[in-house]
Short mmCIF file of C-alpha atoms and ligand atoms in Angstrom, two decimals:
data_model
loop_
_atom_site.label_atom_id
_atom_site.label_comp_id
_atom_site.label_asym_id
_atom_site.label_seq_id
_atom_site.Cartn_x
_atom_site.Cartn_y
_atom_site.Cartn_z
CA MET A 1 4.42 2.92 35.16
CA ALA A 2 0.87 1.57 35.68
CA LYS A 3 -0.15 -1.91 34.38
CA THR A 4 -3.44 -1.75 34.64
CA VAL A 5 -6.55 1.26 34.24
CA THR A 6 -9.55 1.03 35.95
CA LEU A 7 -13.06 1.30 34.51
CA THR A 8 -15.85 1.91 36.63
CA VAL A 9 -19.47 1.49 35.25
CA ASP A 10 -22.54 1.52 36.97
CA GLY A 11 -20.56 2.05 40.48
CA LYS A 12 -18.73 -1.38 39.62
CA SER A 13 -14.98 -1.14 38.91
CA TYR A 14 -13.16 -3.09 36.42
CA GLU A 15 -9.15 -3.65 36.10
CA LEU A 16 -7.98 -3.61 32.42
CA PRO A 17 -4.58 -4.45 31.67
CA LEU A 18 -2.16 -2.30 30.00
CA VAL A 19 -0.04 -3.37 27.12
CA GLU A 20 3.12 -1.46 26.50
CA GLY A 21 5.16 -1.67 23.36
CA THR A 22 9.00 -1.79 22.24
CA GLU A 23 8.76 2.10 21.77
CA GLY A 24 6.86 3.04 24.94
CA GLU A 25 3.08 3.19 23.13
CA ARG A 26 0.63 1.83 25.34
CA ALA A 27 -2.81 0.14 24.88
CA ILE A 28 -5.61 -0.97 27.26
CA ASP A 29 -6.23 -4.73 26.48
CA ILE A 30 -10.00 -5.21 26.18
CA ALA A 31 -9.97 -8.81 24.87
CA ASN A 32 -12.46 -9.53 28.06
CA LEU A 33 -14.29 -6.36 28.27
CA ARG A 34 -17.67 -7.84 27.11
CA ARG A 35 -17.46 -10.92 29.07
CA ASP A 36 -16.30 -8.99 32.33
CA THR A 37 -18.58 -5.98 31.74
CA GLY A 38 -21.27 -6.59 28.99
CA LEU A 39 -19.79 -3.65 27.10
CA ILE A 40 -18.09 -3.22 23.78
CA THR A 41 -16.18 -0.12 22.63
CA LEU A 42 -16.82 2.07 19.60
CA ASP A 43 -14.35 3.39 17.29
CA PRO A 44 -15.58 4.44 13.67
CA GLY A 45 -12.63 4.12 11.46
CA PHE A 46 -10.51 2.22 14.26
CA ALA A 47 -8.87 5.68 14.55
CA ASN A 48 -8.18 4.56 18.52
CA THR A 49 -8.15 0.75 18.01
CA GLY A 50 -5.12 -1.68 17.62
CA SER A 51 -6.12 -4.73 15.91
CA CYS A 52 -2.77 -6.55 16.80
CA GLN A 53 0.63 -6.45 18.29
CA SER A 54 3.11 -6.46 15.29
CA SER A 55 7.12 -6.18 15.36
CA ILE A 56 7.51 -5.30 11.66
CA THR A 57 6.95 -1.80 11.10
CA PHE A 58 6.93 1.15 13.47
CA MET A 59 5.46 4.50 13.15
CA ASP A 60 5.76 7.41 14.86
CA GLY A 61 2.88 10.22 13.12
CA GLU A 62 4.06 12.98 15.62
CA ARG A 63 7.74 12.67 14.84
CA GLY A 64 7.43 11.54 11.30
CA ILE A 65 9.20 8.25 11.85
CA LEU A 66 9.22 5.00 9.82
CA ARG A 67 10.98 2.01 10.31
CA TYR A 68 10.84 -1.62 8.88
CA ARG A 69 12.11 -4.23 11.75
CA GLY A 70 13.75 -1.44 13.30
CA ILE A 71 15.65 -0.06 10.43
CA PRO A 72 14.99 3.73 9.40
CA VAL A 73 13.08 3.80 5.99
CA GLU A 74 15.53 6.70 5.01
CA GLN A 75 18.84 4.29 5.34
CA LEU A 76 16.83 1.60 3.50
CA ALA A 77 15.85 3.80 0.40
CA GLU A 78 19.40 4.81 0.25
CA HIS A 79 21.31 1.51 0.69
CA SER A 80 19.30 -1.40 0.01
CA THR A 81 17.22 -2.92 -2.59
CA PHE A 82 13.54 -3.87 -2.86
CA VAL A 83 14.44 -7.38 -3.00
CA GLU A 84 16.37 -7.12 0.17
CA THR A 85 13.64 -4.99 1.71
CA SER A 86 11.16 -7.44 0.89
CA TYR A 87 13.38 -10.29 2.50
CA LEU A 88 13.85 -8.10 5.61
CA LEU A 89 9.86 -7.59 6.30
CA ILE A 90 9.13 -11.27 5.54
CA ASN A 91 12.10 -12.65 7.32
CA GLY A 92 12.59 -10.27 10.09
CA GLU A 93 16.46 -9.68 9.35
CA LEU A 94 18.64 -8.49 6.38
CA PRO A 95 19.63 -11.51 4.42
CA GLU A 96 23.20 -12.82 4.26
CA ARG A 97 24.85 -13.00 0.88
CA THR A 98 23.64 -16.55 0.19
CA GLN A 99 20.22 -16.11 1.42
CA LEU A 100 19.91 -13.15 -0.74
CA ASN A 101 21.10 -14.77 -3.89
CA ARG A 102 18.60 -17.76 -3.10
CA PHE A 103 15.86 -15.56 -2.65
CA SER A 104 16.62 -13.91 -5.94
CA VAL A 105 16.99 -17.10 -7.62
CA MET A 106 13.56 -18.08 -6.27
CA LEU A 107 12.04 -15.01 -7.71
CA ASN A 108 13.64 -15.23 -10.86
CA ASP A 109 12.36 -19.10 -11.27
CA HIS A 110 8.63 -17.81 -10.54
CA SER A 111 8.84 -14.67 -12.78
CA LEU A 112 6.80 -16.02 -15.57
CA VAL A 113 3.22 -15.91 -15.62
CA HIS A 114 0.96 -18.83 -16.85
CA GLU A 115 0.81 -18.70 -20.72
CA ASP A 116 -3.06 -19.82 -20.18
CA MET A 117 -3.34 -16.32 -18.21
CA ARG A 118 -2.85 -14.45 -21.10
CA SER A 119 -6.29 -15.00 -22.72
CA PHE A 120 -7.79 -13.47 -19.45
CA PHE A 121 -5.62 -10.03 -20.11
CA GLU A 122 -6.45 -10.28 -23.69
CA ASN A 123 -10.40 -10.18 -23.05
CA PHE A 124 -10.40 -7.47 -20.34
CA PRO A 125 -11.83 -4.24 -22.28
CA ARG A 126 -9.12 -2.07 -23.11
CA ARG A 127 -9.86 0.70 -21.28
CA ALA A 128 -10.40 -1.47 -17.72
CA HIS A 129 -8.40 0.01 -14.80
CA PRO A 130 -5.29 -1.70 -14.18
CA MET A 131 -6.29 -2.29 -10.55
CA GLY A 132 -9.51 -4.24 -11.32
CA ILE A 133 -7.43 -6.32 -13.64
CA LEU A 134 -4.58 -7.04 -11.06
CA SER A 135 -7.24 -7.84 -8.20
CA SER A 136 -8.61 -10.37 -10.61
CA MET A 137 -5.63 -11.99 -11.93
CA VAL A 138 -3.74 -12.22 -8.25
CA SER A 139 -7.01 -14.26 -7.12
CA ALA A 140 -7.14 -16.26 -10.14
CA LEU A 141 -3.35 -17.21 -9.51
CA ARG A 142 -4.82 -20.20 -7.16
CA ALA A 143 -6.70 -21.66 -9.82
CA PHE A 144 -3.37 -21.75 -12.05
CA TYR A 145 -1.15 -22.71 -9.13
CA PRO A 146 -3.11 -25.09 -6.66
CA GLU A 147 -1.41 -26.36 -3.46
CA LEU A 148 0.37 -29.32 -4.29
CA PRO A 149 -0.06 -32.17 -1.44
CA GLU A 150 3.72 -33.19 -1.78
CA ARG A 151 4.97 -29.83 -0.63
CA THR A 152 4.86 -29.10 2.99
CA GLU A 153 2.92 -26.28 4.46
CA GLU A 154 6.34 -23.91 4.91
CA GLU A 155 7.07 -24.72 1.24
CA GLU A 156 3.76 -23.85 -0.14
CA ILE A 157 3.73 -20.73 1.34
CA ASN A 158 7.36 -19.43 0.62
CA ILE A 159 6.45 -20.59 -3.18
CA THR A 160 3.59 -18.40 -2.86
CA PHE A 161 5.29 -15.50 -1.74
CA ALA A 162 7.68 -15.84 -4.61
CA ARG A 163 4.91 -16.29 -6.92
CA LEU A 164 3.17 -12.90 -5.71
CA LEU A 165 6.29 -11.03 -5.35
CA SER A 166 7.43 -12.02 -8.98
CA LYS A 167 4.42 -12.57 -11.12
CA VAL A 168 2.63 -9.40 -9.80
CA ARG A 169 5.34 -7.47 -11.34
CA THR A 170 5.40 -9.39 -14.54
CA MET A 171 1.56 -9.24 -14.70
CA ALA A 172 1.56 -5.69 -14.30
CA ALA A 173 3.86 -5.02 -17.39
CA MET A 174 2.01 -7.84 -19.21
CA SER A 175 -1.18 -6.02 -18.66
CA TYR A 176 0.21 -2.87 -20.10
CA LYS A 177 1.55 -4.28 -23.17
CA ILE A 178 -1.41 -5.97 -23.97
CA SER A 179 -3.49 -3.11 -23.47
CA LEU A 180 -1.36 -1.35 -26.35
CA GLY A 181 -1.83 -4.11 -28.52
CA HIS A 182 2.11 -4.69 -28.12
CA LYS A 183 4.07 -7.76 -28.05
CA VAL A 184 4.72 -9.10 -24.66
CA VAL A 185 8.07 -8.96 -23.07
CA TYR A 186 9.17 -11.75 -21.00
CA PRO A 187 11.22 -11.32 -17.57
CA ARG A 188 15.11 -11.92 -18.42
CA HIS A 189 17.37 -14.08 -16.02
CA ASP A 190 20.02 -11.53 -16.25
CA LEU A 191 18.04 -8.62 -15.01
CA SER A 192 17.43 -7.26 -11.64
CA TYR A 193 14.11 -7.26 -10.33
CA CYS A 194 13.44 -3.53 -10.97
CA ALA A 195 15.45 -3.61 -14.18
CA ASN A 196 13.52 -6.31 -15.43
CA PHE A 197 9.99 -4.65 -14.88
CA LEU A 198 11.42 -1.63 -16.65
CA ASN A 199 12.61 -3.76 -19.47
CA MET A 200 9.15 -5.47 -19.69
CA MET A 201 7.32 -2.48 -19.66
CA PHE A 202 9.36 -0.35 -22.36
CA ASP A 203 11.19 -2.77 -24.57
CA SER A 204 10.49 -3.31 -27.91
CA PRO A 205 11.48 -5.10 -31.25
CA VAL A 206 11.71 -1.64 -33.09
CA ARG A 207 13.01 0.27 -29.89
CA PRO A 208 15.19 -1.71 -27.67
CA TYR A 209 14.86 -0.23 -24.05
CA ARG A 210 18.21 0.84 -22.58
CA ILE A 211 18.61 0.24 -18.98
CA ASP A 212 19.30 3.32 -17.01
CA GLU A 213 20.78 2.38 -13.67
CA ASP A 214 19.74 5.70 -11.91
CA LEU A 215 16.20 5.02 -12.92
CA VAL A 216 16.44 1.41 -11.70
CA ARG A 217 17.77 2.88 -8.61
CA ALA A 218 15.26 5.60 -8.46
CA LEU A 219 12.20 2.39 -8.82
CA ASN A 220 14.21 0.43 -5.98
CA ALA A 221 13.83 3.22 -3.58
CA PHE A 222 10.18 3.94 -4.56
CA TRP A 223 9.18 0.68 -3.98
CA ILE A 224 11.06 0.32 -0.83
CA LEU A 225 9.09 3.75 0.44
CA HIS A 226 5.70 1.48 -0.16
CA ALA A 227 6.75 -1.80 1.04
CA ASP A 228 4.67 -1.38 4.35
CA HIS A 229 3.05 0.98 6.84
CA GLU A 230 1.63 -1.15 9.54
CA GLN A 231 -2.03 -1.19 9.63
CA ASN A 232 -3.25 0.80 6.74
CA CYS A 233 -6.43 0.39 5.34
CA SER A 234 -5.27 -2.36 2.63
CA THR A 235 -3.10 -4.20 5.14
CA ALA A 236 -6.02 -4.41 7.47
CA ALA A 237 -7.88 -5.72 4.63
CA VAL A 238 -5.48 -8.41 3.93
CA ARG A 239 -5.47 -9.42 7.70
CA LEU A 240 -9.16 -9.20 7.67
CA VAL A 241 -9.85 -11.52 4.95
CA GLY A 242 -6.74 -13.69 5.74
CA SER A 243 -8.03 -14.48 9.21
CA ALA A 244 -10.81 -16.52 7.61
CA LYS A 245 -7.88 -18.81 6.62
CA VAL A 246 -8.38 -18.31 2.69
CA ASN A 247 -5.66 -18.55 0.72
CA LEU A 248 -2.97 -15.73 0.37
CA TYR A 249 -3.74 -15.08 -3.34
CA ALA A 250 -7.51 -14.11 -2.22
CA ALA A 251 -6.52 -12.09 0.93
CA ILE A 252 -3.69 -10.12 -1.22
CA SER A 253 -6.56 -9.43 -3.88
CA ALA A 254 -8.69 -8.00 -1.09
CA GLY A 255 -5.85 -5.70 -0.23
CA ILE A 256 -5.45 -4.72 -3.84
CA CYS A 257 -9.06 -3.65 -4.20
CA ALA A 258 -8.42 -1.49 -0.86
CA LEU A 259 -5.74 -0.07 -2.08
CA TRP A 260 -7.68 1.24 -5.04
CA GLY A 261 -9.47 3.64 -3.24
CA PRO A 262 -8.87 7.36 -4.12
CA LEU A 263 -8.59 8.03 -0.30
CA HIS A 264 -5.64 5.11 -0.01
CA GLY A 265 -3.35 3.97 -2.71
CA GLY A 266 -5.53 5.46 -5.45
CA ALA A 267 -4.30 9.04 -4.27
CA ASN A 268 -1.27 9.14 -6.20
CA GLN A 269 -3.18 9.09 -9.47
CA SER A 270 -5.80 11.65 -7.99
CA VAL A 271 -2.57 13.92 -7.19
CA VAL A 272 -1.53 14.12 -10.69
CA GLU A 273 -4.95 14.49 -12.16
CA MET A 274 -5.47 17.49 -9.49
CA LEU A 275 -1.92 18.96 -10.32
CA GLN A 276 -2.92 18.79 -14.22
CA ARG A 277 -6.28 20.44 -13.46
CA ILE A 278 -4.28 23.22 -11.59
CA TYR A 279 -1.91 23.50 -14.52
CA ASP A 280 -4.94 23.65 -17.10
CA SER A 281 -6.73 26.16 -15.44
CA GLY A 282 -3.63 28.53 -15.33
CA GLY A 283 -1.14 27.21 -12.75
CA ASP A 284 -2.77 29.05 -9.46
CA PRO A 285 -3.40 26.83 -6.73
CA THR A 286 -5.34 29.12 -4.40
CA PRO A 287 -8.98 28.03 -5.98
CA PHE A 288 -8.50 24.72 -5.15
CA ILE A 289 -6.79 25.11 -1.74
CA ALA A 290 -10.22 27.30 -1.03
CA ARG A 291 -12.31 24.59 -2.04
CA ALA A 292 -10.15 21.88 0.28
CA LYS A 293 -10.93 24.36 2.77
CA ASP A 294 -14.54 24.61 2.27
CA ARG A 295 -16.25 22.17 4.58
CA GLU A 296 -19.52 22.22 2.26
CA ASP A 297 -17.51 21.25 -0.47
CA PRO A 298 -16.39 17.18 -0.53
CA PHE A 299 -13.04 18.47 -2.43
CA ARG A 300 -9.94 17.26 -0.59
CA LEU A 301 -6.17 18.30 -1.33
CA MET A 302 -5.10 15.01 -2.66
CA GLY A 303 -1.77 13.93 -1.39
CA PHE A 304 -2.43 15.82 1.73
CA GLY A 305 -3.15 14.68 5.04
CA HIS A 306 -2.78 11.33 6.88
CA ARG A 307 -4.43 9.25 9.55
CA VAL A 308 -1.46 8.76 11.66
CA TYR A 309 1.49 11.40 10.36
CA LYS A 310 0.43 14.98 11.97
CA THR A 311 3.78 16.06 10.38
CA TYR A 312 5.58 15.59 7.05
CA ASP A 313 5.63 12.02 5.96
CA PRO A 314 8.95 10.85 5.75
CA ARG A 315 8.82 9.41 2.56
CA ALA A 316 7.36 12.21 0.76
CA ARG A 317 10.72 14.02 1.65
CA ILE A 318 12.66 11.15 0.16
CA LEU A 319 10.01 11.11 -2.69
CA GLU A 320 10.69 14.95 -3.70
CA LYS A 321 14.45 14.53 -3.68
CA MET A 322 14.34 11.48 -5.86
CA VAL A 323 11.99 13.56 -8.28
CA ASN A 324 14.57 16.24 -8.50
CA ASN A 325 17.51 13.44 -9.33
CA VAL A 326 15.62 11.73 -11.70
CA LEU A 327 14.47 14.92 -13.82
CA LYS A 328 17.93 16.54 -13.61
CA LYS A 329 19.27 12.67 -14.88
CA LEU A 330 16.79 12.60 -17.67
CA GLN A 331 17.45 16.52 -18.35
CA ARG A 332 13.77 17.07 -18.26
CA HIS A 333 11.28 19.36 -16.72
CA ASP A 334 7.74 18.60 -15.42
CA PRO A 335 5.61 21.43 -14.99
CA LEU A 336 3.62 19.59 -12.21
CA LEU A 337 6.57 19.26 -10.34
CA ASP A 338 6.31 23.26 -10.32
CA ILE A 339 2.61 23.16 -9.55
CA ALA A 340 3.55 20.59 -6.62
CA LYS A 341 6.04 22.84 -5.06
CA ARG A 342 3.69 26.05 -5.03
CA LEU A 343 0.70 24.19 -3.88
CA GLU A 344 2.70 22.48 -1.04
CA GLU A 345 4.24 25.97 -0.37
CA VAL A 346 0.85 28.04 -0.23
CA ALA A 347 -0.82 25.32 1.73
CA MET A 348 1.96 25.16 4.40
CA LYS A 349 1.34 28.86 4.90
CA ASP A 350 -2.37 28.37 5.39
CA SER A 351 -3.76 27.96 9.11
CA TYR A 352 -6.20 25.57 7.92
CA PHE A 353 -3.62 22.95 7.10
CA ILE A 354 -1.52 23.71 10.12
CA ASP A 355 -4.30 23.66 12.43
CA HIS A 356 -5.20 20.40 10.61
CA HIS A 357 -1.77 18.84 10.73
CA LEU A 358 -2.31 18.19 6.82
CA TYR A 359 1.12 17.80 5.31
CA PRO A 360 2.17 15.90 2.00
CA ASN A 361 2.09 12.45 2.38
CA LEU A 362 3.64 9.28 0.29
CA ASP A 363 1.34 10.12 -2.56
CA PHE A 364 1.98 13.83 -3.27
CA TYR A 365 5.34 13.38 -5.12
CA SER A 366 5.03 9.89 -6.06
CA GLY A 367 3.17 10.41 -9.17
CA ILE A 368 5.50 12.73 -10.57
CA LEU A 369 8.12 10.20 -10.04
CA LEU A 370 6.30 7.71 -11.83
CA ARG A 371 5.79 10.07 -14.77
CA ALA A 372 9.54 10.57 -15.02
CA LEU A 373 10.00 6.86 -14.90
CA GLY A 374 7.37 6.78 -18.09
CA ILE A 375 4.52 4.87 -16.07
CA PRO A 376 1.05 5.77 -17.64
CA LEU A 377 -1.37 7.35 -15.00
CA ASN A 378 -3.64 4.48 -14.83
CA MET A 379 -0.95 2.06 -13.53
CA PHE A 380 0.12 4.51 -10.74
CA THR A 381 -1.59 2.60 -8.09
CA VAL A 382 -0.78 -0.63 -9.44
CA MET A 383 2.92 0.61 -8.93
CA PHE A 384 1.92 1.37 -5.44
CA ALA A 385 0.54 -2.35 -5.07
CA ILE A 386 3.54 -3.93 -6.34
CA GLY A 387 5.65 -2.08 -3.49
CA ARG A 388 3.21 -3.00 -0.94
CA LEU A 389 3.08 -6.63 -1.63
CA PRO A 390 6.00 -7.48 0.83
CA GLY A 391 4.23 -5.61 3.27
CA TRP A 392 0.95 -7.27 2.95
CA ILE A 393 2.56 -10.64 2.88
CA SER A 394 4.61 -10.02 5.95
CA GLN A 395 1.55 -9.20 8.00
CA TRP A 396 -0.58 -11.65 6.68
CA LYS A 397 2.19 -14.37 7.77
CA GLU A 398 2.46 -12.63 11.15
CA SER A 399 -1.00 -13.11 11.73
CA LEU A 400 -0.91 -16.82 10.68
CA ASP A 401 2.06 -17.04 13.07
CA ASP A 402 0.03 -15.38 15.93
CA PRO A 403 -0.65 -17.68 18.82
CA ASN A 404 -3.59 -15.12 19.76
CA TRP A 405 -5.04 -15.59 16.14
CA LYS A 406 -8.66 -14.68 16.07
CA LEU A 407 -11.26 -14.63 13.00
CA HIS A 408 -11.73 -10.66 12.68
CA ARG A 409 -15.43 -10.22 13.46
CA PRO A 410 -16.12 -6.58 14.93
CA ARG A 411 -19.19 -5.93 17.21
CA GLN A 412 -21.84 -3.29 16.58
CA ILE A 413 -24.08 -1.08 18.63
CA TYR A 414 -27.69 -1.89 16.92
CA THR A 415 -29.98 1.33 16.21
CA GLY A 416 -32.70 -0.33 14.09
CA PRO A 417 -36.43 -0.52 14.88
CA LYS A 418 -37.51 -2.57 17.96
CA CYS A 419 -38.93 -5.88 17.28
CA ARG A 420 -42.14 -5.83 15.05
CA ASP A 421 -44.39 -8.20 13.25
CA TYR A 422 -44.43 -8.93 9.62
CA ILE A 423 -47.20 -7.10 8.11
CA THR A 424 -48.78 -8.91 5.00
CA MET A 425 -49.23 -7.06 1.53
CA ASP A 426 -53.01 -6.46 1.80
CA LYS A 427 -52.47 -4.62 4.99
CA ARG A 428 -49.40 -2.29 4.02
C1 LIG B 1 -2.15 6.48 1.89
O1 LIG B 1 -2.95 4.74 6.56
C2 LIG B 1 -1.76 4.59 5.59
O2 LIG B 1 -0.88 4.45 6.27
C3 LIG B 1 -1.89 4.93 4.20
C4 LIG B 1 -0.70 4.96 3.52
C5 LIG B 1 -0.06 3.57 3.19
O3 LIG B 1 1.15 3.72 3.06
O4 LIG B 1 -0.33 2.69 3.19
O5 LIG B 1 0.12 6.16 4.13
C6 LIG B 1 -1.17 5.67 2.13
O6 LIG B 1 -3.20 6.18 1.81
C7 LIG B 1 -1.90 8.17 2.17
C8 LIG B 1 -2.99 8.82 2.14
C9 LIG B 1 -3.43 9.21 0.83
N1 LIG B 1 -4.88 9.73 0.63
C10 LIG B 1 -4.84 11.05 0.33
O7 LIG B 1 -3.96 12.03 0.02
C11 LIG B 1 -6.31 11.83 0.25
C12 LIG B 1 -6.42 12.87 0.84
N2 LIG B 1 -6.46 12.71 2.43
C13 LIG B 1 -7.42 12.73 3.00
O8 LIG B 1 -8.73 12.39 2.32
C14 LIG B 1 -7.26 12.19 4.46
O9 LIG B 1 -6.25 13.02 4.62
C15 LIG B 1 -7.09 10.89 4.91
C16 LIG B 1 -8.14 9.98 4.37
C17 LIG B 1 -5.95 10.43 4.27
C18 LIG B 1 -6.96 10.63 6.51
O10 LIG B 1 -8.04 11.28 6.95
P1 LIG B 1 -8.70 11.07 8.59
O11 LIG B 1 -7.54 10.56 9.05
O12 LIG B 1 -9.82 10.01 8.38
O13 LIG B 1 -9.28 12.36 8.85
P2 LIG B 1 -10.48 12.77 8.32
O14 LIG B 1 -10.96 12.37 7.07
O15 LIG B 1 -11.73 12.89 9.52
O16 LIG B 1 -10.19 14.72 8.58
C19 LIG B 1 -9.98 15.39 9.36
C20 LIG B 1 -10.38 16.61 9.28
C21 LIG B 1 -11.35 17.16 8.38
O17 LIG B 1 -12.16 18.59 8.73
P3 LIG B 1 -12.90 18.56 9.84
O18 LIG B 1 -14.15 17.68 9.56
O19 LIG B 1 -12.25 18.12 11.34
O20 LIG B 1 -12.92 20.16 9.77
O21 LIG B 1 -9.32 17.06 8.05
C22 LIG B 1 -9.63 17.44 7.01
C23 LIG B 1 -10.98 16.70 7.19
O22 LIG B 1 -12.00 17.45 6.10
N3 LIG B 1 -8.94 16.90 5.82
C24 LIG B 1 -8.63 17.49 4.58
C25 LIG B 1 -7.88 16.61 4.00
N4 LIG B 1 -7.76 15.75 5.04
C26 LIG B 1 -8.11 15.67 6.05
N5 LIG B 1 -9.23 18.70 4.15
C27 LIG B 1 -8.61 18.90 2.95
N6 LIG B 1 -7.50 17.95 2.21
C28 LIG B 1 -7.31 17.09 2.81
N7 LIG B 1 -6.42 16.23 2.15
#
């Protein structure tokens, strides 16, 4: 297999090294391209550009494969917990019993939110979007939890990981309770990570929340499926902001803002809003599919398509099964699930979607599962953010430890006016 490629420019040839990954992916290493040739590359949206080498997550978009540290996501969703998968992503290996217990105790110890932060929550407008609140509060964590000189860098980093993984979950539930004007429910030491979240969200002095292990299991799997996805938009934002050596809270806050977008993590909310519109218009998806195919119409079928997956997103398949199981357990029927299945059935027979390789992605069924768990619509992307935290953290840590680390600073091709003089106001 070739180790280099030859680039010929203006009659001069240059040898560029090829880099090969564990699964046979290959890339042209252009680290010295501009120095040697005076040229840069241009790749809007970075669809053909790798920003790093990473050992965390492997995706094969053609075959619909997703593995965290080499383990298929299907196996983790079935056998693991979100806390254990978070440990795997951050540390590279599944924890032994004592390691997992120590990690769980650390998350428990850092599950409370500084009481002075409550006034922040109480002063956001009641209708503020939870993603805007979350990104602000995560960035504010540095102010409430400054670095302590007596701690080593490793201790500081590990405590910051625990604070983010544990407090962001608590903040999400706290924000929801305060938005309702209800009493805040504190985390409990005797509940697991996911059970604690559901209890903080739905327990009340007048209606105690009954923990349903099947729902806890479903939430674990939901967050496992969201935990990492190599260099997606929000992870790229965390790495880029983190490359300036800013504190992790600020880098994660940037990731939350990127995830908020409807083309990215915000799609889970947009999918349910779209399904609701189809339901309200009588349940026939064909007018919406027609709009999605119309190049003059900016409407897109939310929950369909993916930059990397050109086949069914493996996570969507698992989520669809989970939705069926949870609704069956709750003995509940969600008409939006029927709409989603009908929409998928019609789209998957349409040449436009087949030719464009547009299949259901992670967000297509995830919102229906969140509805079944009782999560309010405007918190769907917050749920995605909590799940993605271990991925953002592990990717930030990998970039920090990367011997080839550099400040992220892309180049450009200038297309503006040539040099010209300033014109004084009287001559304009
Ligand atoms: C996530 O990157 C990740 O890994 C993200 C994620 C993660 O885990 O982090 O997987 C999570 O963000 C999933 C994606 C959620 N977003 C949506 O469901 C929003 C709807 N989907 C799209 O807007 C779109 O598919 C993207 C943004 C997800 C990907 O689009 P690309 O790769 O930038 O491709 P494109 O926009 O250039 O589209 C290529 C063609 C275009 O048609 P042509 O102009 O070539 O004729 O496909 C069409 C697009 O119009 N197209 C769609 C479509 N998605 C793409 N047409 C209708 N409906 C859609 N959903």
